Coordinates of C-alpha atoms in Angstrom, one line a residue:
M1 CA 23.2 80.5 116.9
S2 CA 19.8 80.7 118.6
S3 CA 16.8 82.0 116.8
S4 CA 16.7 85.1 119.1
E5 CA 20.4 85.8 118.3
A6 CA 19.9 85.4 114.6
L7 CA 16.8 87.7 114.6
A8 CA 18.7 90.3 116.7
R9 CA 21.4 90.4 114.0
L10 CA 18.8 91.6 111.5
A11 CA 18.5 94.8 113.5
E12 CA 22.2 95.3 113.1
E13 CA 22.1 95.3 109.3
R14 CA 23.0 98.7 107.8
V15 CA 20.5 100.6 105.8
D16 CA 21.7 101.6 102.3
H17 CA 20.8 101.7 98.6
R18 CA 19.7 98.1 98.6
F19 CA 16.4 98.9 100.2
K20 CA 13.7 100.7 98.2
G21 CA 11.7 103.5 99.6
L22 CA 13.7 104.1 102.7
P23 CA 14.9 107.6 103.6
P24 CA 18.2 108.5 101.9
D25 CA 19.5 110.2 105.0
A26 CA 19.1 106.9 106.9
D27 CA 22.1 105.4 105.0
G28 CA 24.6 104.0 107.6
L29 CA 22.0 103.6 110.4
T30 CA 21.3 100.1 111.5
V31 CA 17.8 98.8 110.9
G32 CA 17.3 98.9 114.7
E33 CA 18.4 102.5 115.0
L34 CA 16.1 103.5 112.2
A35 CA 13.1 101.7 113.7
A36 CA 13.8 103.4 117.1
Q37 CA 13.4 106.8 115.4
R38 CA 9.8 106.0 114.6
R39 CA 9.7 108.0 111.4
N40 CA 6.5 108.6 109.7
L41 CA 5.8 107.5 106.1
F42 CA 3.9 110.6 105.3
R43 CA 6.0 113.3 106.9
E44 CA 8.2 114.8 104.3
A45 CA 11.0 115.6 106.7
D46 CA 11.2 111.9 107.7
G47 CA 12.3 111.2 104.1
F48 CA 10.5 108.1 102.8
T49 CA 10.6 108.0 99.0
T50 CA 8.1 106.6 96.6
P51 CA 7.3 103.9 95.7
V52 CA 7.3 102.4 99.2
L53 CA 5.5 99.2 100.4
A54 CA 4.2 99.2 104.0
L55 CA 2.6 96.6 106.2
S56 CA -0.1 97.6 108.6
A57 CA 1.0 96.9 112.2
E58 CA -2.5 96.5 113.4
R59 CA -3.8 94.4 110.6
L60 CA -0.8 92.1 110.7
E61 CA -1.4 91.4 114.4
H62 CA -5.1 90.9 113.8
N63 CA -4.4 88.3 111.1
L64 CA -1.9 86.4 113.2
A65 CA -4.2 86.2 116.1
L66 CA -7.2 85.2 114.0
M67 CA -5.6 82.2 112.5
E68 CA -4.2 81.1 115.8
T69 CA -7.7 81.2 117.2
Y70 CA -9.1 79.4 114.2
A71 CA -6.6 76.6 114.3
A72 CA -7.1 76.0 118.0
R73 CA -10.9 76.1 117.7
H74 CA -10.8 73.4 115.1
G75 CA -8.2 71.2 116.6
L76 CA -5.6 71.8 113.9
A77 CA -1.9 72.1 114.1
F78 CA -0.7 75.0 111.9
A79 CA 2.4 75.2 109.7
P80 CA 1.9 78.3 107.6
H81 CA 3.5 78.4 104.2
G82 CA 6.6 80.6 104.7
K83 CA 7.3 80.9 101.0
T84 CA 4.6 83.6 101.0
S85 CA 6.8 86.0 102.9
M86 CA 10.3 84.4 103.4
A87 CA 10.6 86.7 106.4
P88 CA 12.1 85.1 109.5
Q89 CA 10.6 87.8 111.7
L90 CA 7.2 86.8 110.5
F91 CA 8.1 83.1 111.0
Q92 CA 8.9 83.8 114.6
R93 CA 5.7 85.8 115.1
Q94 CA 3.7 82.9 113.6
I95 CA 5.3 80.4 116.0
E96 CA 4.6 82.8 118.9
H97 CA 1.0 82.7 117.7
G98 CA 0.9 78.9 118.1
A99 CA 2.3 77.6 114.8
W100 CA 3.6 74.0 114.9
G101 CA 6.3 74.9 112.4
I102 CA 6.8 76.5 109.0
T103 CA 6.0 75.1 105.6
L104 CA 8.4 75.7 102.7
A105 CA 8.9 74.6 99.1
V106 CA 12.5 74.4 98.1
P107 CA 15.9 73.8 99.8
H108 CA 17.0 77.5 99.8
Q109 CA 14.0 78.3 101.8
V110 CA 14.8 75.6 104.3
R111 CA 18.3 77.0 104.7
V112 CA 16.9 80.4 105.5
A113 CA 14.6 78.9 108.1
R114 CA 17.4 76.9 109.7
A115 CA 19.6 80.0 109.8
F116 CA 17.0 81.6 112.0
G117 CA 16.5 78.6 114.3
I118 CA 13.2 77.1 112.9
Q119 CA 13.0 73.7 114.4
R120 CA 10.1 72.2 112.5
V121 CA 9.9 72.4 108.7
F122 CA 7.3 70.8 106.4
L123 CA 8.6 70.8 102.8
A124 CA 5.4 70.7 100.7
N125 CA 7.3 69.4 97.7
E126 CA 9.3 66.5 96.4
L127 CA 13.0 66.7 97.1
V128 CA 15.4 64.7 94.9
D129 CA 18.3 67.1 94.9
A130 CA 21.2 65.0 96.2
P131 CA 23.3 68.0 97.7
A132 CA 20.2 69.4 99.4
L133 CA 19.3 65.9 100.8
R134 CA 22.8 65.5 102.2
W135 CA 22.6 69.0 103.8
I136 CA 19.2 68.0 105.3
A137 CA 20.8 64.8 106.7
G138 CA 23.6 66.8 108.2
E139 CA 21.1 69.2 109.9
L140 CA 19.2 66.2 111.3
A141 CA 22.4 64.6 112.6
A142 CA 23.6 67.8 114.2
D143 CA 20.3 68.8 115.9
P144 CA 18.2 66.0 117.5
A145 CA 15.4 68.5 118.0
F146 CA 15.1 69.4 114.3
R147 CA 12.0 67.9 112.7
F148 CA 11.8 67.8 108.9
V149 CA 9.1 66.3 106.7
C150 CA 8.7 66.3 102.9
Y151 CA 6.6 64.9 100.1
V152 CA 7.2 61.8 98.0
D153 CA 5.1 61.0 95.0
S154 CA 7.0 58.4 92.9
V155 CA 9.0 55.2 93.2
H156 CA 11.9 56.7 91.3
G157 CA 11.9 59.8 93.5
V158 CA 12.2 57.5 96.5
E159 CA 15.1 55.7 94.9
L160 CA 16.9 58.9 94.2
M161 CA 16.4 60.1 97.8
D162 CA 17.6 56.7 99.2
S163 CA 20.7 56.9 97.1
A164 CA 21.6 60.4 98.2
L165 CA 20.9 59.6 101.9
Q166 CA 23.0 56.5 102.3
G167 CA 24.9 56.6 105.6
S168 CA 22.6 59.2 107.1
A169 CA 22.4 59.1 110.9
R170 CA 18.6 59.7 111.0
P171 CA 15.9 58.8 108.5
V172 CA 14.1 61.5 106.7
D173 CA 10.4 61.7 107.4
V174 CA 8.2 61.6 104.3
V175 CA 4.5 61.8 103.5
V176 CA 2.9 60.4 100.4
E177 CA 1.4 63.3 98.4
L178 CA -2.0 62.5 96.9
G179 CA -2.5 64.6 93.7
A180 CA -5.7 66.6 93.4
G181 CA -6.8 64.8 90.2
E182 CA -5.8 64.5 86.6
G183 CA -4.4 67.7 85.3
A184 CA -3.5 68.9 88.8
R185 CA 0.0 69.6 90.0
T186 CA 2.3 67.1 91.7
G187 CA 1.2 64.0 93.7
V188 CA 0.2 60.4 92.9
R189 CA -2.9 60.1 90.8
T190 CA -4.3 56.9 92.2
E191 CA -4.4 55.0 95.5
A192 CA -2.5 52.1 93.8
D193 CA 0.3 54.5 93.0
A194 CA 0.3 55.7 96.6
R195 CA 0.7 52.1 97.8
A196 CA 3.6 51.6 95.4
V197 CA 5.4 54.7 96.7
A198 CA 4.7 53.6 100.3
D199 CA 6.2 50.2 99.5
A200 CA 9.3 51.9 98.1
V201 CA 9.7 54.0 101.2
A202 CA 9.4 50.9 103.4
A203 CA 12.2 49.2 101.4
T204 CA 14.7 51.9 102.3
G205 CA 16.6 52.4 105.5
T206 CA 16.9 56.1 104.9
L207 CA 13.2 57.2 104.8
R208 CA 10.4 56.9 107.2
L209 CA 6.7 57.1 106.2
V210 CA 4.8 59.3 108.7
G211 CA 1.7 60.4 106.8
V212 CA -0.2 61.6 103.8
A213 CA -0.7 65.1 102.4
G214 CA -1.7 67.2 99.4
Y215 CA -2.9 70.6 98.2
E216 CA -6.7 70.9 97.7
A217 CA -6.6 74.1 95.7
Q218 CA -5.3 72.2 92.7
V219 CA -8.5 70.2 92.3
P220 CA -9.6 70.9 88.7
G221 CA -12.7 73.0 88.7
A222 CA -12.6 73.3 92.5
D223 CA -15.9 73.7 94.3
P224 CA -16.9 72.7 97.9
G225 CA -18.1 69.3 96.8
L226 CA -15.0 68.4 94.7
V227 CA -12.6 69.7 97.4
R228 CA -14.3 67.7 100.2
A229 CA -14.3 64.6 98.0
W230 CA -10.6 64.9 97.5
L231 CA -10.1 65.5 101.2
D232 CA -12.2 62.4 102.0
R233 CA -9.8 60.4 99.7
L234 CA -6.8 61.8 101.6
V235 CA -8.3 60.8 104.9
A236 CA -9.3 57.3 103.6
L237 CA -5.7 56.8 102.4
A238 CA -4.4 57.6 105.8
V239 CA -6.8 55.1 107.4
E240 CA -5.9 52.4 104.9
F241 CA -2.2 52.9 105.4
D242 CA -2.6 52.8 109.2
K243 CA -4.6 49.5 109.0
A244 CA -1.9 48.0 106.8
G245 CA 0.8 49.0 109.4
R246 CA 2.6 51.3 107.1
F247 CA 3.2 53.9 109.9
A248 CA 4.8 51.4 112.2
E249 CA 8.0 53.4 112.5
A250 CA 6.3 56.8 113.1
S251 CA 5.5 58.4 116.5
E252 CA 2.4 60.2 115.0
I253 CA 0.5 60.2 111.8
I254 CA 0.5 63.4 109.8
V255 CA -2.5 64.2 107.6
S256 CA -1.9 67.6 106.0
A257 CA -3.6 69.9 103.5
G258 CA -4.8 73.5 103.4
G259 CA -4.0 76.4 101.2
S260 CA -5.6 79.8 101.8
E261 CA -8.8 79.2 99.8
W262 CA -10.3 76.0 101.3
F263 CA -9.2 75.7 104.9
D264 CA -12.8 75.6 106.0
A265 CA -13.3 72.4 104.1
V266 CA -10.0 71.1 105.5
A267 CA -11.2 71.8 109.1
D268 CA -14.6 70.1 108.4
V269 CA -13.2 66.9 106.9
F270 CA -10.2 66.6 109.3
A271 CA -12.6 66.9 112.2
R272 CA -14.0 63.5 111.1
I273 CA -10.7 61.6 111.0
P274 CA -11.3 58.5 113.0
D275 CA -9.1 57.3 115.8
L276 CA -6.0 55.6 114.4
S277 CA -3.2 53.5 116.0
L278 CA -1.1 56.6 116.7
P279 CA -1.9 60.2 117.5
V280 CA -2.9 62.2 114.4
L281 CA -1.3 65.6 113.6
R282 CA -4.0 67.4 111.6
L283 CA -1.7 69.9 109.9
L284 CA -3.1 73.0 108.1
R285 CA -0.7 75.0 105.9
S286 CA -2.4 78.2 104.8
G287 CA 0.2 81.0 104.4
A288 CA -1.3 84.0 102.6
Y289 CA -3.3 84.9 105.6
V290 CA -0.4 86.7 107.3
S291 CA -0.8 89.8 105.1
H292 CA -3.9 88.7 103.2
D293 CA -4.6 90.9 100.1
D294 CA -7.2 93.2 98.6
V295 CA -8.3 91.2 95.6
H296 CA -7.5 87.5 95.0
Y297 CA -7.7 86.1 98.5
S298 CA -10.2 88.7 99.6
R299 CA -12.6 87.1 97.1
L300 CA -11.7 83.5 98.0
T301 CA -11.1 83.5 101.7
P302 CA -13.1 80.8 103.6
F303 CA -14.1 83.5 106.0
N304 CA -16.4 84.8 103.3
R305 CA -18.3 81.5 103.4
V306 CA -18.3 81.2 107.2
P307 CA -18.3 84.9 108.4
E308 CA -19.0 83.9 112.0
E309 CA -15.4 82.7 112.1
G310 CA -14.0 86.2 111.7
A311 CA -12.4 88.1 108.8
L312 CA -8.9 88.6 107.6
E313 CA -7.7 92.2 106.8
P314 CA -5.5 93.2 103.9
A315 CA -2.3 94.4 105.5
F316 CA -0.3 95.7 102.5
R317 CA -0.5 99.1 101.0
L318 CA 1.8 100.3 98.2
W319 CA 2.3 104.0 98.1
A320 CA 3.4 105.7 94.8
Q321 CA 3.4 109.2 93.6
V322 CA 1.7 110.8 90.6
V323 CA 4.5 111.9 88.2
S324 CA 2.5 112.7 85.1
R325 CA -1.0 113.9 84.2
P326 CA -0.8 114.1 80.5
S327 CA -4.5 114.1 79.8
A328 CA -7.9 114.4 81.5
D329 CA -8.4 110.7 81.5
Q330 CA -4.8 109.5 82.3
A331 CA -2.3 109.8 85.1
F332 CA 0.9 107.9 85.8
V333 CA 2.5 106.9 89.1
N334 CA 6.1 105.9 89.8
A335 CA 5.5 102.2 90.6
G336 CA 5.3 99.3 88.2
K337 CA 6.1 95.6 87.7
R338 CA 9.2 95.9 89.9
D339 CA 7.1 97.1 92.8
A340 CA 3.5 95.7 92.6
A341 CA 2.2 92.2 92.4
Y342 CA 0.4 91.7 89.1
D343 CA 0.5 88.0 88.3
L344 CA -3.1 87.5 89.4
D345 CA -4.8 90.9 89.4
L346 CA -3.9 94.5 88.8
P347 CA -3.5 96.7 91.9
V348 CA -6.5 98.6 93.2
V349 CA -6.4 102.4 93.7
Q350 CA -7.8 103.1 97.2
V351 CA -6.8 106.5 98.5
V352 CA -5.2 109.8 97.5
R353 CA -3.0 111.8 99.9
R354 CA -2.4 115.5 99.3
D355 CA -1.1 118.0 101.8
G356 CA -1.5 115.6 104.7
T357 CA -5.1 114.8 103.9
E358 CA -6.3 111.4 102.7
R359 CA -9.5 110.8 100.7
P360 CA -11.1 108.0 98.7
A361 CA -9.7 107.6 95.2
T362 CA -13.0 108.2 93.5
G363 CA -13.0 107.7 89.7
I364 CA -9.4 106.4 89.5
E365 CA -8.4 102.8 88.5
V366 CA -5.3 101.0 87.3
S367 CA -5.5 100.1 83.6
A368 CA -2.0 98.7 83.0
L369 CA 1.5 98.3 84.3
S370 CA 4.9 99.1 82.8
D371 CA 8.2 98.3 84.3
Q372 CA 8.2 101.5 86.5
H373 CA 4.8 103.0 85.9
L374 CA 1.2 102.2 86.8
W375 CA -1.2 103.6 84.2
L376 CA -4.2 105.2 85.8
R377 CA -7.5 105.7 84.1
T378 CA -9.4 108.7 85.5
D379 CA -13.0 109.6 85.1
P380 CA -14.1 113.2 84.2
G381 CA -13.7 115.3 87.3
A382 CA -11.4 112.9 89.2
D383 CA -9.3 114.9 91.5
V384 CA -5.8 113.8 91.0
E385 CA -2.7 115.9 90.2
V386 CA 1.1 115.6 89.9
G387 CA 2.7 115.2 93.4
D388 CA -0.3 113.3 95.0
W389 CA 0.5 110.1 96.8
I390 CA -1.7 107.2 95.7
G391 CA -2.4 104.3 98.1
L392 CA -2.8 101.0 96.3
G393 CA -4.2 97.6 97.4
L394 CA -2.5 94.5 96.1
S395 CA -3.3 91.0 95.0
H396 CA -1.4 87.9 95.8
P397 CA 0.9 88.3 98.9
C398 CA 3.5 85.8 97.5
T399 CA 4.5 88.1 94.7
S400 CA 4.3 91.2 96.9
F401 CA 6.8 90.2 99.5
D402 CA 9.4 89.0 96.9
K403 CA 9.7 92.5 95.4
W404 CA 10.8 94.2 98.7
Q405 CA 13.8 93.2 100.9
L406 CA 13.0 95.5 103.8
I407 CA 9.4 96.5 104.4
P408 CA 8.3 99.2 106.9
V409 CA 5.6 98.1 109.4
A410 CA 3.5 101.2 110.0
E411 CA 0.8 102.1 112.4
A412 CA -2.5 103.6 111.2
D413 CA -1.1 107.2 111.4
G414 CA 2.0 106.2 109.3
T415 CA 4.4 105.8 112.2
V416 CA 6.9 103.1 111.3
V417 CA 7.6 100.8 114.3
A418 CA 9.5 98.0 112.6
Y419 CA 11.1 96.7 109.4
I420 CA 10.6 93.2 108.0
R421 CA 13.5 91.6 106.2
T422 CA 12.8 89.2 103.4
F423 CA 15.0 86.5 101.8
F424 CA 14.0 85.6 98.3

């Protein structure tokens, strides 16, 4: 099935009780039929119930276009981390905006991507699961256009991969992952370890070494100097491997890094990669940009350090309703841990809607979360009452998308123009 056919089938899915916040009277409609009605989030007759998470149509498009321009300006290929959203419609829009492919983390996510026709997958993780490796081998054998790359970071891991892939029609492309230092996450800790892993790959007939990669946000105590020093090590490892002929079986050399916090450093250091024996694919993998957020990444985005490059815009807003006002300094809304990301920062109260009018949420803040309640602390004189809709900004897109299976995409006036299906 082609990607366009698979995406079209999403519009044929029936709306029902599985999808939070959607109008009860939409049950039985297809997603496409509901989108065509262009209902409004805020119009009572249109039936949206709280809590409901919405993506801004305008801000989503802005963020997609901004990162496309950024990658092109800096000579970077772009494989955004799809585990942020696990939304094939967004994968497709990212590819339409110039993405080389999609980065993922575990086999399930690759299966989702392949079900929707994604032709280039960078798995930013080690893969030693034999059934998953055999499935990958089958995908490569069945589709000559499918490109798959994954990390390796140990000799034993290479041996497990080789054992699982015996008899495969095509080798699996791998990159040696350079860890970001002692105490960081995965990846070899030393260049000597990297050489040993590369030697192990070369001894197989099932794997092909095509580059080096890593994740700079894991540098302990990360600051611009430490991050650039690690990126310099990554580039030096690629240069060393190339001089030693370790990429002899490759058609290009992949050098990859880039979360959503340090892609300015990645762009600067990768711009200095010298000419190698093969073309170099400078692959950036930032993923949180697609929706951005109001707290964590808004503080840490590289665009804060280099404002002339542009600015990402938070695209999520969670709408919940005040259901209790038990005291002058407290209120409770009907959204909680099941609905709002809270693993990095609490949600931020932004606006209050009452009788069709929206105003700043002055003197109101989130103090805690329960399973199905947000606790609001209210200053004396704060104007909030039972029945008000509260608009909340969120932190950490990765744990916002995974709480909602079908997300309305709304224009600034609340008109819903599309629905994004997620697969977590």
